[in-house]
Amino acid sequence: MSEYLENQLENRFNLFKLWNHSSPKPDFLKTHSSSIKAVVGNTKIGADANMIDSLPNLEIVASYSVGLDKIDLGKCKEKGIKVTNTPDVLTDDVADLGIGLALAVSRKMCVCDRFVRSGNWINGDFALASKFSGKSVGIVGLGRIGSALAKRAEAFNCSISYHSRSKKPNTNYKYYSNIVDLAADCQILFVACALTEETHHIINRKVIDALGPKGILINIGRGAHVDEPELVSALLEGRLGGAGLDVYENEPNVPEQLFSLENIVLVPHVGSDTEETSKAMADLVISNLEAHFKCKPLLTPVL
């Protein structure tokens, strides 16, 4: 949690910081079950069925994130618990990072940086990289973030195609109902969809092989969208040209085989981690909680 959000919560509510308590989580929840009416979670922890069942007076779960994969929505709906998240305010930052990763992989920016810092430039020029402008871009998930990615990529004269559950109205982008076909017909594939049972490991060996040895995969969605062992083996074997990752399947653990590769850029799940957006997300969490307890409409309701 951001320090700003913690301070705002403490100023308004009786705040329990679960990570500050030495007792096991089940014991802590049992002790305080009657007094807890709201849970604030993030991309790492939310409210699973066990937590929800252990809090009989829980009224609302507010996620300091746009993702909902850490919240048991079915259980919340069953018990009439309200759920909110923080859409829109983080869209620009995540889309910016996605384009940044694509540029960094294509132009070998991290390798260039090491080349200069190591003093190797004095021995000769850096090898040629690949341009980003004009590439064919595929986007998995044309929601808020996917659409923002498309808009940015269009500014680089990239052609845009996408895959989603259904064809989107009011867009001229080419739609692929089959993700393998999308991967085969694009040079850079962005993953920007929500994590659900249907999208778990949506990027599998078939998709990676279709993208091919000159293709680049950018994942700014969730780590579990990608079959990570298949990604690792494809990069090691040269079946995939490169990758830019902000998310991983078992965060904060990252496959060590990736560390020595020069065709991949790794960042530690920082898609929305700017000072401006972190504050905006925190303010939205607070506003939703205040609206709920004042019996006013929620600003960004999920349930």
PDB file of C-alpha atoms in Angstrom:
ATOM      1  CA  MET A   1       0.000   0.000   0.000  1.00  0.00           C
ATOM      2  CA  SER A   2       1.140   3.545  -0.608  1.00  0.00           C
ATOM      3  CA  GLU A   3       2.068   5.564   2.441  1.00  0.00           C
ATOM      4  CA  TYR A   4      -0.350   8.251   1.314  1.00  0.00           C
ATOM      5  CA  LEU A   5      -3.245   5.776   1.184  1.00  0.00           C
ATOM      6  CA  GLU A   6      -2.368   4.359   4.599  1.00  0.00           C
ATOM      7  CA  ASN A   7      -2.335   7.861   6.090  1.00  0.00           C
ATOM      8  CA  GLN A   8      -5.662   8.765   4.507  1.00  0.00           C
ATOM      9  CA  LEU A   9      -7.243   5.553   5.788  1.00  0.00           C
ATOM     10  CA  GLU A  10      -5.868   6.089   9.304  1.00  0.00           C
ATOM     11  CA  ASN A  11      -7.221   9.643   9.349  1.00  0.00           C
ATOM     12  CA  ARG A  12     -10.742   8.469   8.552  1.00  0.00           C
ATOM     13  CA  PHE A  13     -11.121   4.924   9.835  1.00  0.00           C
ATOM     14  CA  ASN A  14      -9.908   2.495  12.469  1.00  0.00           C
ATOM     15  CA  LEU A  15      -7.247   0.854  10.302  1.00  0.00           C
ATOM     16  CA  PHE A  16      -5.851  -2.635  10.810  1.00  0.00           C
ATOM     17  CA  LYS A  17      -2.646  -3.285   8.848  1.00  0.00           C
ATOM     18  CA  LEU A  18      -2.731  -7.010   8.408  1.00  0.00           C
ATOM     19  CA  TRP A  19       1.000  -7.221   7.639  1.00  0.00           C
ATOM     20  CA  ASN A  20       1.871  -5.521  10.952  1.00  0.00           C
ATOM     21  CA  HIS A  21       0.307  -8.226  13.119  1.00  0.00           C
ATOM     22  CA  SER A  22       2.385 -11.183  14.268  1.00  0.00           C
ATOM     23  CA  SER A  23      -0.558 -13.537  14.753  1.00  0.00           C
ATOM     24  CA  PRO A  24      -1.572 -15.783  11.828  1.00  0.00           C
ATOM     25  CA  LYS A  25      -4.119 -14.222   9.478  1.00  0.00           C
ATOM     26  CA  PRO A  26      -6.981 -16.615  10.435  1.00  0.00           C
ATOM     27  CA  ASP A  27      -6.460 -15.832  14.138  1.00  0.00           C
ATOM     28  CA  PHE A  28      -6.313 -12.105  13.487  1.00  0.00           C
ATOM     29  CA  LEU A  29      -9.488 -12.156  11.410  1.00  0.00           C
ATOM     30  CA  LYS A  30     -11.290 -14.243  14.008  1.00  0.00           C
ATOM     31  CA  THR A  31     -10.331 -11.815  16.775  1.00  0.00           C
ATOM     32  CA  HIS A  32     -11.508  -8.746  14.847  1.00  0.00           C
ATOM     33  CA  SER A  33     -14.224 -10.293  12.685  1.00  0.00           C
ATOM     34  CA  SER A  34     -17.116  -8.398  14.214  1.00  0.00           C
ATOM     35  CA  SER A  35     -15.531  -4.969  13.807  1.00  0.00           C
ATOM     36  CA  ILE A  36     -14.233  -5.126  10.232  1.00  0.00           C
ATOM     37  CA  LYS A  37     -16.664  -3.641   7.717  1.00  0.00           C
ATOM     38  CA  ALA A  38     -14.302  -2.888   4.832  1.00  0.00           C
ATOM     39  CA  VAL A  39     -11.265  -4.492   3.229  1.00  0.00           C
ATOM     40  CA  VAL A  40      -8.766  -2.573   1.104  1.00  0.00           C
ATOM     41  CA  GLY A  41      -6.620  -4.737  -1.164  1.00  0.00           C
ATOM     42  CA  ASN A  42      -4.271  -4.358  -4.112  1.00  0.00           C
ATOM     43  CA  THR A  43      -2.676  -6.402  -6.895  1.00  0.00           C
ATOM     44  CA  LYS A  44      -1.092  -8.820  -4.412  1.00  0.00           C
ATOM     45  CA  ILE A  45      -3.857  -9.451  -1.899  1.00  0.00           C
ATOM     46  CA  GLY A  46      -7.583  -8.879  -1.987  1.00  0.00           C
ATOM     47  CA  ALA A  47     -10.442 -10.810  -0.433  1.00  0.00           C
ATOM     48  CA  ASP A  48     -10.723 -14.540  -1.068  1.00  0.00           C
ATOM     49  CA  ALA A  49     -13.613 -16.752  -0.005  1.00  0.00           C
ATOM     50  CA  ASN A  50     -12.006 -17.662   3.321  1.00  0.00           C
ATOM     51  CA  MET A  51     -11.473 -14.038   4.287  1.00  0.00           C
ATOM     52  CA  ILE A  52     -14.983 -13.058   3.246  1.00  0.00           C
ATOM     53  CA  ASP A  53     -16.547 -15.931   5.201  1.00  0.00           C
ATOM     54  CA  SER A  54     -14.521 -14.995   8.283  1.00  0.00           C
ATOM     55  CA  LEU A  55     -15.841 -11.407   8.292  1.00  0.00           C
ATOM     56  CA  PRO A  56     -19.613 -11.559   8.924  1.00  0.00           C
ATOM     57  CA  ASN A  57     -20.007  -7.770   8.981  1.00  0.00           C
ATOM     58  CA  LEU A  58     -18.011  -7.059   5.836  1.00  0.00           C
ATOM     59  CA  GLU A  59     -19.829  -4.532   3.647  1.00  0.00           C
ATOM     60  CA  ILE A  60     -17.335  -3.452   0.976  1.00  0.00           C
ATOM     61  CA  VAL A  61     -14.069  -4.495  -0.666  1.00  0.00           C
ATOM     62  CA  ALA A  62     -12.145  -1.597  -2.211  1.00  0.00           C
ATOM     63  CA  SER A  63      -9.283  -2.525  -4.518  1.00  0.00           C
ATOM     64  CA  TYR A  64      -6.302  -0.205  -4.887  1.00  0.00           C
ATOM     65  CA  SER A  65      -6.002  -1.571  -8.414  1.00  0.00           C
ATOM     66  CA  VAL A  66      -8.054  -1.988 -11.562  1.00  0.00           C
ATOM     67  CA  GLY A  67      -7.594  -5.774 -11.493  1.00  0.00           C
ATOM     68  CA  LEU A  68     -10.104  -7.950  -9.671  1.00  0.00           C
ATOM     69  CA  ASP A  69      -8.395 -11.340  -9.823  1.00  0.00           C
ATOM     70  CA  LYS A  70      -7.551 -11.259  -6.082  1.00  0.00           C
ATOM     71  CA  ILE A  71     -11.213 -10.816  -5.103  1.00  0.00           C
ATOM     72  CA  ASP A  72     -13.776 -13.610  -5.045  1.00  0.00           C
ATOM     73  CA  LEU A  73     -16.496 -11.726  -6.887  1.00  0.00           C
ATOM     74  CA  GLY A  74     -18.893 -14.650  -6.755  1.00  0.00           C
ATOM     75  CA  LYS A  75     -18.696 -14.814  -2.968  1.00  0.00           C
ATOM     76  CA  CYS A  76     -19.101 -11.030  -2.704  1.00  0.00           C
ATOM     77  CA  LYS A  77     -22.184 -11.113  -4.913  1.00  0.00           C
ATOM     78  CA  GLU A  78     -23.622 -14.006  -2.919  1.00  0.00           C
ATOM     79  CA  LYS A  79     -23.239 -12.078   0.340  1.00  0.00           C
ATOM     80  CA  GLY A  80     -24.247  -8.684  -1.036  1.00  0.00           C
ATOM     81  CA  ILE A  81     -20.809  -7.173  -0.469  1.00  0.00           C
ATOM     82  CA  LYS A  82     -19.984  -4.162  -2.604  1.00  0.00           C
ATOM     83  CA  VAL A  83     -16.768  -4.073  -4.625  1.00  0.00           C
ATOM     84  CA  THR A  84     -14.921  -1.110  -6.119  1.00  0.00           C
ATOM     85  CA  ASN A  85     -11.678  -0.682  -8.048  1.00  0.00           C
ATOM     86  CA  THR A  86      -9.646   2.160  -9.566  1.00  0.00           C
ATOM     87  CA  PRO A  87     -10.185   2.210 -13.340  1.00  0.00           C
ATOM     88  CA  ASP A  88      -9.341   5.082 -15.699  1.00  0.00           C
ATOM     89  CA  VAL A  89      -6.911   6.900 -13.386  1.00  0.00           C
ATOM     90  CA  LEU A  90      -4.139   4.395 -14.139  1.00  0.00           C
ATOM     91  CA  THR A  91      -4.858   3.847 -17.837  1.00  0.00           C
ATOM     92  CA  ASP A  92      -2.362   6.377 -19.168  1.00  0.00           C
ATOM     93  CA  ASP A  93       0.521   5.195 -17.004  1.00  0.00           C
ATOM     94  CA  VAL A  94       0.073   1.524 -17.879  1.00  0.00           C
ATOM     95  CA  ALA A  95      -0.300   2.269 -21.592  1.00  0.00           C
ATOM     96  CA  ASP A  96       2.743   4.553 -21.484  1.00  0.00           C
ATOM     97  CA  LEU A  97       4.804   1.776 -19.909  1.00  0.00           C
ATOM     98  CA  GLY A  98       3.604  -0.716 -22.505  1.00  0.00           C
ATOM     99  CA  ILE A  99       4.834   1.472 -25.342  1.00  0.00           C
ATOM    100  CA  GLY A 100       8.018   2.154 -23.402  1.00  0.00           C
ATOM    101  CA  LEU A 101       8.683  -1.571 -23.065  1.00  0.00           C
ATOM    102  CA  ALA A 102       8.097  -2.100 -26.775  1.00  0.00           C
ATOM    103  CA  LEU A 103      10.560   0.684 -27.586  1.00  0.00           C
ATOM    104  CA  ALA A 104      13.080  -0.597 -25.037  1.00  0.00           C
ATOM    105  CA  VAL A 105      13.015  -4.133 -26.461  1.00  0.00           C
ATOM    106  CA  SER A 106      13.014  -3.068 -30.115  1.00  0.00           C
ATOM    107  CA  ARG A 107      15.796  -0.501 -29.728  1.00  0.00           C
ATOM    108  CA  LYS A 108      17.730  -2.564 -27.137  1.00  0.00           C
ATOM    109  CA  MET A 109      17.771   0.377 -24.758  1.00  0.00           C
ATOM    110  CA  CYS A 110      18.867  -1.548 -21.664  1.00  0.00           C
ATOM    111  CA  VAL A 111      21.660  -3.259 -23.594  1.00  0.00           C
ATOM    112  CA  CYS A 112      22.693   0.136 -25.001  1.00  0.00           C
ATOM    113  CA  ASP A 113      22.805   1.570 -21.497  1.00  0.00           C
ATOM    114  CA  ARG A 114      25.101  -1.219 -20.280  1.00  0.00           C
ATOM    115  CA  PHE A 115      27.228  -0.832 -23.411  1.00  0.00           C
ATOM    116  CA  VAL A 116      27.916   2.822 -22.601  1.00  0.00           C
ATOM    117  CA  ARG A 117      28.380   2.319 -18.850  1.00  0.00           C
ATOM    118  CA  SER A 118      30.839  -0.520 -19.370  1.00  0.00           C
ATOM    119  CA  GLY A 119      33.094   1.642 -21.546  1.00  0.00           C
ATOM    120  CA  ASN A 120      32.646  -0.618 -24.592  1.00  0.00           C
ATOM    121  CA  TRP A 121      31.685   2.279 -26.868  1.00  0.00           C
ATOM    122  CA  ILE A 122      35.322   3.260 -27.165  1.00  0.00           C
ATOM    123  CA  ASN A 123      35.956  -0.097 -28.852  1.00  0.00           C
ATOM    124  CA  GLY A 124      33.342   0.357 -31.564  1.00  0.00           C
ATOM    125  CA  ASP A 125      29.730   1.252 -32.320  1.00  0.00           C
ATOM    126  CA  PHE A 126      26.720  -0.586 -30.941  1.00  0.00           C
ATOM    127  CA  ALA A 127      25.015  -3.142 -33.181  1.00  0.00           C
ATOM    128  CA  LEU A 128      21.901  -2.166 -35.121  1.00  0.00           C
ATOM    129  CA  ALA A 129      18.494  -2.574 -33.464  1.00  0.00           C
ATOM    130  CA  SER A 130      14.970  -2.753 -34.909  1.00  0.00           C
ATOM    131  CA  LYS A 131      12.596   0.188 -35.373  1.00  0.00           C
ATOM    132  CA  PHE A 132       9.239   0.365 -33.642  1.00  0.00           C
ATOM    133  CA  SER A 133       7.459   2.819 -35.944  1.00  0.00           C
ATOM    134  CA  GLY A 134       5.352   1.177 -38.613  1.00  0.00           C
ATOM    135  CA  LYS A 135       5.271  -2.241 -36.995  1.00  0.00           C
ATOM    136  CA  SER A 136       2.077  -4.328 -36.986  1.00  0.00           C
ATOM    137  CA  VAL A 137       0.692  -4.354 -33.447  1.00  0.00           C
ATOM    138  CA  GLY A 138      -1.684  -6.899 -31.935  1.00  0.00           C
ATOM    139  CA  ILE A 139      -3.517  -6.190 -28.705  1.00  0.00           C
ATOM    140  CA  VAL A 140      -5.114  -8.833 -26.492  1.00  0.00           C
ATOM    141  CA  GLY A 141      -7.969  -7.049 -24.758  1.00  0.00           C
ATOM    142  CA  LEU A 142      -9.299  -3.801 -26.215  1.00  0.00           C
ATOM    143  CA  GLY A 143     -10.591  -2.301 -22.975  1.00  0.00           C
ATOM    144  CA  ARG A 144      -9.468   0.980 -21.455  1.00  0.00           C
ATOM    145  CA  ILE A 145      -5.779   0.135 -21.407  1.00  0.00           C
ATOM    146  CA  GLY A 146      -5.829  -1.759 -24.703  1.00  0.00           C
ATOM    147  CA  SER A 147      -7.526   1.176 -26.402  1.00  0.00           C
ATOM    148  CA  ALA A 148      -5.000   3.601 -24.915  1.00  0.00           C
ATOM    149  CA  LEU A 149      -2.198   1.390 -26.239  1.00  0.00           C
ATOM    150  CA  ALA A 150      -3.771   1.381 -29.687  1.00  0.00           C
ATOM    151  CA  LYS A 151      -4.020   5.180 -29.718  1.00  0.00           C
ATOM    152  CA  ARG A 152      -0.351   5.523 -28.779  1.00  0.00           C
ATOM    153  CA  ALA A 153       0.811   2.904 -31.273  1.00  0.00           C
ATOM    154  CA  GLU A 154      -1.153   4.642 -34.037  1.00  0.00           C
ATOM    155  CA  ALA A 155       0.952   7.757 -33.376  1.00  0.00           C
ATOM    156  CA  PHE A 156       3.949   5.622 -34.410  1.00  0.00           C
ATOM    157  CA  ASN A 157       2.147   4.681 -37.655  1.00  0.00           C
ATOM    158  CA  CYS A 158       1.613   1.127 -36.450  1.00  0.00           C
ATOM    159  CA  SER A 159      -1.248  -0.939 -37.850  1.00  0.00           C
ATOM    160  CA  ILE A 160      -3.549  -2.183 -35.094  1.00  0.00           C
ATOM    161  CA  SER A 161      -5.347  -5.508 -34.705  1.00  0.00           C
ATOM    162  CA  TYR A 162      -6.901  -7.039 -31.620  1.00  0.00           C
ATOM    163  CA  HIS A 163      -8.408 -10.098 -29.983  1.00  0.00           C
ATOM    164  CA  SER A 164     -11.158  -9.998 -27.375  1.00  0.00           C
ATOM    165  CA  ARG A 165     -14.229 -11.964 -26.349  1.00  0.00           C
ATOM    166  CA  SER A 166     -16.255 -10.191 -29.021  1.00  0.00           C
ATOM    167  CA  LYS A 167     -15.813  -7.627 -31.771  1.00  0.00           C
ATOM    168  CA  LYS A 168     -15.888  -4.078 -30.483  1.00  0.00           C
ATOM    169  CA  PRO A 169     -18.287  -1.552 -32.038  1.00  0.00           C
ATOM    170  CA  ASN A 170     -17.099   1.841 -33.228  1.00  0.00           C
ATOM    171  CA  THR A 171     -13.559   0.811 -34.108  1.00  0.00           C
ATOM    172  CA  ASN A 172     -11.817   0.242 -37.413  1.00  0.00           C
ATOM    173  CA  TYR A 173      -9.131  -2.026 -35.954  1.00  0.00           C
ATOM    174  CA  LYS A 174      -9.003  -5.508 -37.434  1.00  0.00           C
ATOM    175  CA  TYR A 175     -10.610  -8.092 -35.156  1.00  0.00           C
ATOM    176  CA  TYR A 176      -9.360 -11.647 -34.693  1.00  0.00           C
ATOM    177  CA  SER A 177     -11.598 -14.136 -32.946  1.00  0.00           C
ATOM    178  CA  ASN A 178      -8.629 -16.523 -32.754  1.00  0.00           C
ATOM    179  CA  ILE A 179      -5.617 -15.283 -30.782  1.00  0.00           C
ATOM    180  CA  VAL A 180      -3.203 -17.581 -32.643  1.00  0.00           C
ATOM    181  CA  ASP A 181      -4.182 -15.915 -35.909  1.00  0.00           C
ATOM    182  CA  LEU A 182      -3.613 -12.495 -34.327  1.00  0.00           C
ATOM    183  CA  ALA A 183      -0.149 -13.503 -33.115  1.00  0.00           C
ATOM    184  CA  ALA A 184       0.760 -14.877 -36.551  1.00  0.00           C
ATOM    185  CA  ASP A 185      -0.213 -11.611 -38.249  1.00  0.00           C
ATOM    186  CA  CYS A 186       1.506  -9.120 -35.930  1.00  0.00           C
ATOM    187  CA  GLN A 187       5.082  -8.239 -35.042  1.00  0.00           C
ATOM    188  CA  ILE A 188       4.478  -6.953 -31.516  1.00  0.00           C
ATOM    189  CA  LEU A 189       1.805  -8.485 -29.285  1.00  0.00           C
ATOM    190  CA  PHE A 190       0.555  -6.581 -26.235  1.00  0.00           C
ATOM    191  CA  VAL A 191      -1.332  -8.365 -23.437  1.00  0.00           C
ATOM    192  CA  ALA A 192      -3.765  -5.967 -21.750  1.00  0.00           C
ATOM    193  CA  CYS A 193      -6.858  -8.011 -20.869  1.00  0.00           C
ATOM    194  CA  ALA A 194      -8.350  -8.841 -17.486  1.00  0.00           C
ATOM    195  CA  LEU A 195      -7.237 -12.053 -15.800  1.00  0.00           C
ATOM    196  CA  THR A 196     -10.079 -14.583 -15.732  1.00  0.00           C
ATOM    197  CA  GLU A 197     -10.361 -18.346 -15.971  1.00  0.00           C
ATOM    198  CA  GLU A 198     -10.672 -17.931 -19.738  1.00  0.00           C
ATOM    199  CA  THR A 199      -7.565 -15.734 -20.080  1.00  0.00           C
ATOM    200  CA  HIS A 200      -5.310 -17.728 -17.737  1.00  0.00           C
ATOM    201  CA  HIS A 201      -2.305 -18.779 -19.866  1.00  0.00           C
ATOM    202  CA  ILE A 202      -3.952 -17.276 -22.938  1.00  0.00           C
ATOM    203  CA  ILE A 203      -0.384 -16.771 -24.165  1.00  0.00           C
ATOM    204  CA  ASN A 204       0.647 -20.407 -24.583  1.00  0.00           C
ATOM    205  CA  ARG A 205       3.159 -22.231 -26.791  1.00  0.00           C
ATOM    206  CA  LYS A 206       0.911 -22.021 -29.872  1.00  0.00           C
ATOM    207  CA  VAL A 207       0.568 -18.250 -29.515  1.00  0.00           C
ATOM    208  CA  ILE A 208       4.285 -17.767 -28.837  1.00  0.00           C
ATOM    209  CA  ASP A 209       5.289 -19.906 -31.833  1.00  0.00           C
ATOM    210  CA  ALA A 210       2.830 -18.005 -34.023  1.00  0.00           C
ATOM    211  CA  LEU A 211       4.435 -14.721 -32.948  1.00  0.00           C
ATOM    212  CA  GLY A 212       7.749 -16.227 -33.959  1.00  0.00           C
ATOM    213  CA  PRO A 213      11.495 -15.591 -33.764  1.00  0.00           C
ATOM    214  CA  LYS A 214      11.148 -11.985 -34.882  1.00  0.00           C
ATOM    215  CA  GLY A 215       8.110 -11.194 -32.761  1.00  0.00           C
ATOM    216  CA  ILE A 216       7.987  -9.322 -29.461  1.00  0.00           C
ATOM    217  CA  LEU A 217       5.627 -10.013 -26.552  1.00  0.00           C
ATOM    218  CA  ILE A 218       4.738  -7.205 -24.124  1.00  0.00           C
ATOM    219  CA  ASN A 219       2.793  -8.152 -20.983  1.00  0.00           C
ATOM    220  CA  ILE A 220       1.283  -5.328 -18.924  1.00  0.00           C
ATOM    221  CA  GLY A 221      -1.741  -7.378 -17.847  1.00  0.00           C
ATOM    222  CA  ARG A 222      -1.153 -10.091 -15.252  1.00  0.00           C
ATOM    223  CA  GLY A 223       1.635 -12.628 -14.982  1.00  0.00           C
ATOM    224  CA  ALA A 224      -0.738 -15.576 -15.215  1.00  0.00           C
ATOM    225  CA  HIS A 225      -1.809 -14.496 -18.704  1.00  0.00           C
ATOM    226  CA  VAL A 226       1.430 -16.052 -19.926  1.00  0.00           C
ATOM    227  CA  ASP A 227       2.552 -19.661 -19.607  1.00  0.00           C
ATOM    228  CA  GLU A 228       5.852 -18.594 -18.077  1.00  0.00           C
ATOM    229  CA  PRO A 229       7.867 -21.806 -18.611  1.00  0.00           C
ATOM    230  CA  GLU A 230       6.867 -21.752 -22.281  1.00  0.00           C
ATOM    231  CA  LEU A 231       7.924 -18.114 -22.549  1.00  0.00           C
ATOM    232  CA  VAL A 232      11.287 -18.857 -20.953  1.00  0.00           C
ATOM    233  CA  SER A 233      11.985 -21.808 -23.238  1.00  0.00           C
ATOM    234  CA  ALA A 234      10.931 -19.846 -26.339  1.00  0.00           C
ATOM    235  CA  LEU A 235      13.319 -17.018 -25.497  1.00  0.00           C
ATOM    236  CA  LEU A 236      16.182 -19.384 -24.675  1.00  0.00           C
ATOM    237  CA  GLU A 237      15.643 -21.389 -27.862  1.00  0.00           C
ATOM    238  CA  GLY A 238      15.210 -18.350 -30.115  1.00  0.00           C
ATOM    239  CA  ARG A 239      11.602 -19.182 -30.999  1.00  0.00           C
ATOM    240  CA  LEU A 240      10.556 -15.721 -29.775  1.00  0.00           C
ATOM    241  CA  GLY A 241      12.375 -12.543 -30.710  1.00  0.00           C
ATOM    242  CA  GLY A 242      11.999 -10.653 -27.448  1.00  0.00           C
ATOM    243  CA  ALA A 243       9.757  -9.681 -24.556  1.00  0.00           C
ATOM    244  CA  GLY A 244       8.986  -6.822 -22.206  1.00  0.00           C
ATOM    245  CA  LEU A 245       7.426  -7.819 -18.895  1.00  0.00           C
ATOM    246  CA  ASP A 246       5.906  -5.761 -16.100  1.00  0.00           C
ATOM    247  CA  VAL A 247       4.134  -8.732 -14.506  1.00  0.00           C
ATOM    248  CA  TYR A 248       5.064 -12.291 -13.583  1.00  0.00           C
ATOM    249  CA  GLU A 249       3.279 -15.464 -12.628  1.00  0.00           C
ATOM    250  CA  ASN A 250       4.763 -15.770  -9.129  1.00  0.00           C
ATOM    251  CA  GLU A 251       5.657 -12.229  -8.094  1.00  0.00           C
ATOM    252  CA  PRO A 252       8.122 -11.141  -6.826  1.00  0.00           C
ATOM    253  CA  ASN A 253       9.875 -14.290  -8.056  1.00  0.00           C
ATOM    254  CA  VAL A 254      11.123 -14.093 -11.645  1.00  0.00           C
ATOM    255  CA  PRO A 255      12.636 -17.008 -13.591  1.00  0.00           C
ATOM    256  CA  GLU A 256      16.399 -16.635 -13.211  1.00  0.00           C
ATOM    257  CA  GLN A 257      16.948 -17.919 -16.762  1.00  0.00           C
ATOM    258  CA  LEU A 258      15.703 -14.539 -18.002  1.00  0.00           C
ATOM    259  CA  PHE A 259      18.340 -12.472 -16.196  1.00  0.00           C
ATOM    260  CA  SER A 260      21.147 -13.089 -18.658  1.00  0.00           C
ATOM    261  CA  LEU A 261      19.084 -12.552 -21.810  1.00  0.00           C
ATOM    262  CA  GLU A 262      19.604  -9.340 -23.762  1.00  0.00           C
ATOM    263  CA  ASN A 263      16.346  -9.554 -25.721  1.00  0.00           C
ATOM    264  CA  ILE A 264      14.092  -9.033 -22.718  1.00  0.00           C
ATOM    265  CA  VAL A 265      13.310  -6.018 -20.535  1.00  0.00           C
ATOM    266  CA  LEU A 266      12.082  -6.677 -17.007  1.00  0.00           C
ATOM    267  CA  VAL A 267      10.374  -4.178 -14.702  1.00  0.00           C
ATOM    268  CA  PRO A 268       8.876  -4.960 -11.255  1.00  0.00           C
ATOM    269  CA  HIS A 269       5.098  -4.498 -11.751  1.00  0.00           C
ATOM    270  CA  VAL A 270       5.270  -0.718 -11.826  1.00  0.00           C
ATOM    271  CA  GLY A 271       2.706  -0.040 -14.543  1.00  0.00           C
ATOM    272  CA  SER A 272       0.745   2.470 -12.489  1.00  0.00           C
ATOM    273  CA  ASP A 273       3.511   3.409 -10.063  1.00  0.00           C
ATOM    274  CA  THR A 274       3.898   7.119 -10.580  1.00  0.00           C
ATOM    275  CA  GLU A 275       3.424   9.667  -7.831  1.00  0.00           C
ATOM    276  CA  GLU A 276       0.517  11.296  -9.625  1.00  0.00           C
ATOM    277  CA  THR A 277      -1.392   8.104 -10.367  1.00  0.00           C
ATOM    278  CA  SER A 278      -0.734   6.487  -6.981  1.00  0.00           C
ATOM    279  CA  LYS A 279      -2.317   9.514  -5.311  1.00  0.00           C
ATOM    280  CA  ALA A 280      -5.266   9.526  -7.718  1.00  0.00           C
ATOM    281  CA  MET A 281      -5.864   5.814  -7.107  1.00  0.00           C
ATOM    282  CA  ALA A 282      -5.689   6.296  -3.333  1.00  0.00           C
ATOM    283  CA  ASP A 283      -8.114   9.224  -3.487  1.00  0.00           C
ATOM    284  CA  LEU A 284     -10.530   7.063  -5.463  1.00  0.00           C
ATOM    285  CA  VAL A 285     -10.322   4.270  -2.879  1.00  0.00           C
ATOM    286  CA  ILE A 286     -11.078   6.780  -0.116  1.00  0.00           C
ATOM    287  CA  SER A 287     -13.909   8.406  -2.056  1.00  0.00           C
ATOM    288  CA  ASN A 288     -15.582   5.038  -2.652  1.00  0.00           C
ATOM    289  CA  LEU A 289     -15.320   4.097   1.022  1.00  0.00           C
ATOM    290  CA  GLU A 290     -16.680   7.450   2.154  1.00  0.00           C
ATOM    291  CA  ALA A 291     -19.534   7.258  -0.342  1.00  0.00           C
ATOM    292  CA  HIS A 292     -20.459   3.787   0.897  1.00  0.00           C
ATOM    293  CA  PHE A 293     -20.506   4.702   4.581  1.00  0.00           C
ATOM    294  CA  LYS A 294     -22.469   7.874   3.827  1.00  0.00           C
ATOM    295  CA  CYS A 295     -24.987   5.787   1.849  1.00  0.00           C
ATOM    296  CA  LYS A 296     -24.161   7.611  -1.380  1.00  0.00           C
ATOM    297  CA  PRO A 297     -23.603   6.078  -4.846  1.00  0.00           C
ATOM    298  CA  LEU A 298     -20.187   4.510  -5.342  1.00  0.00           C
ATOM    299  CA  LEU A 299     -17.895   6.250  -7.807  1.00  0.00           C
ATOM    300  CA  THR A 300     -16.524   3.124  -9.487  1.00  0.00           C
ATOM    301  CA  PRO A 301     -18.733   0.183  -8.545  1.00  0.00           C
ATOM    302  CA  VAL A 302     -17.948  -3.341  -9.701  1.00  0.00           C
ATOM    303  CA  LEU A 303     -20.715  -4.929  -7.615  1.00  0.00           C
TER     304      LEU A 303
END
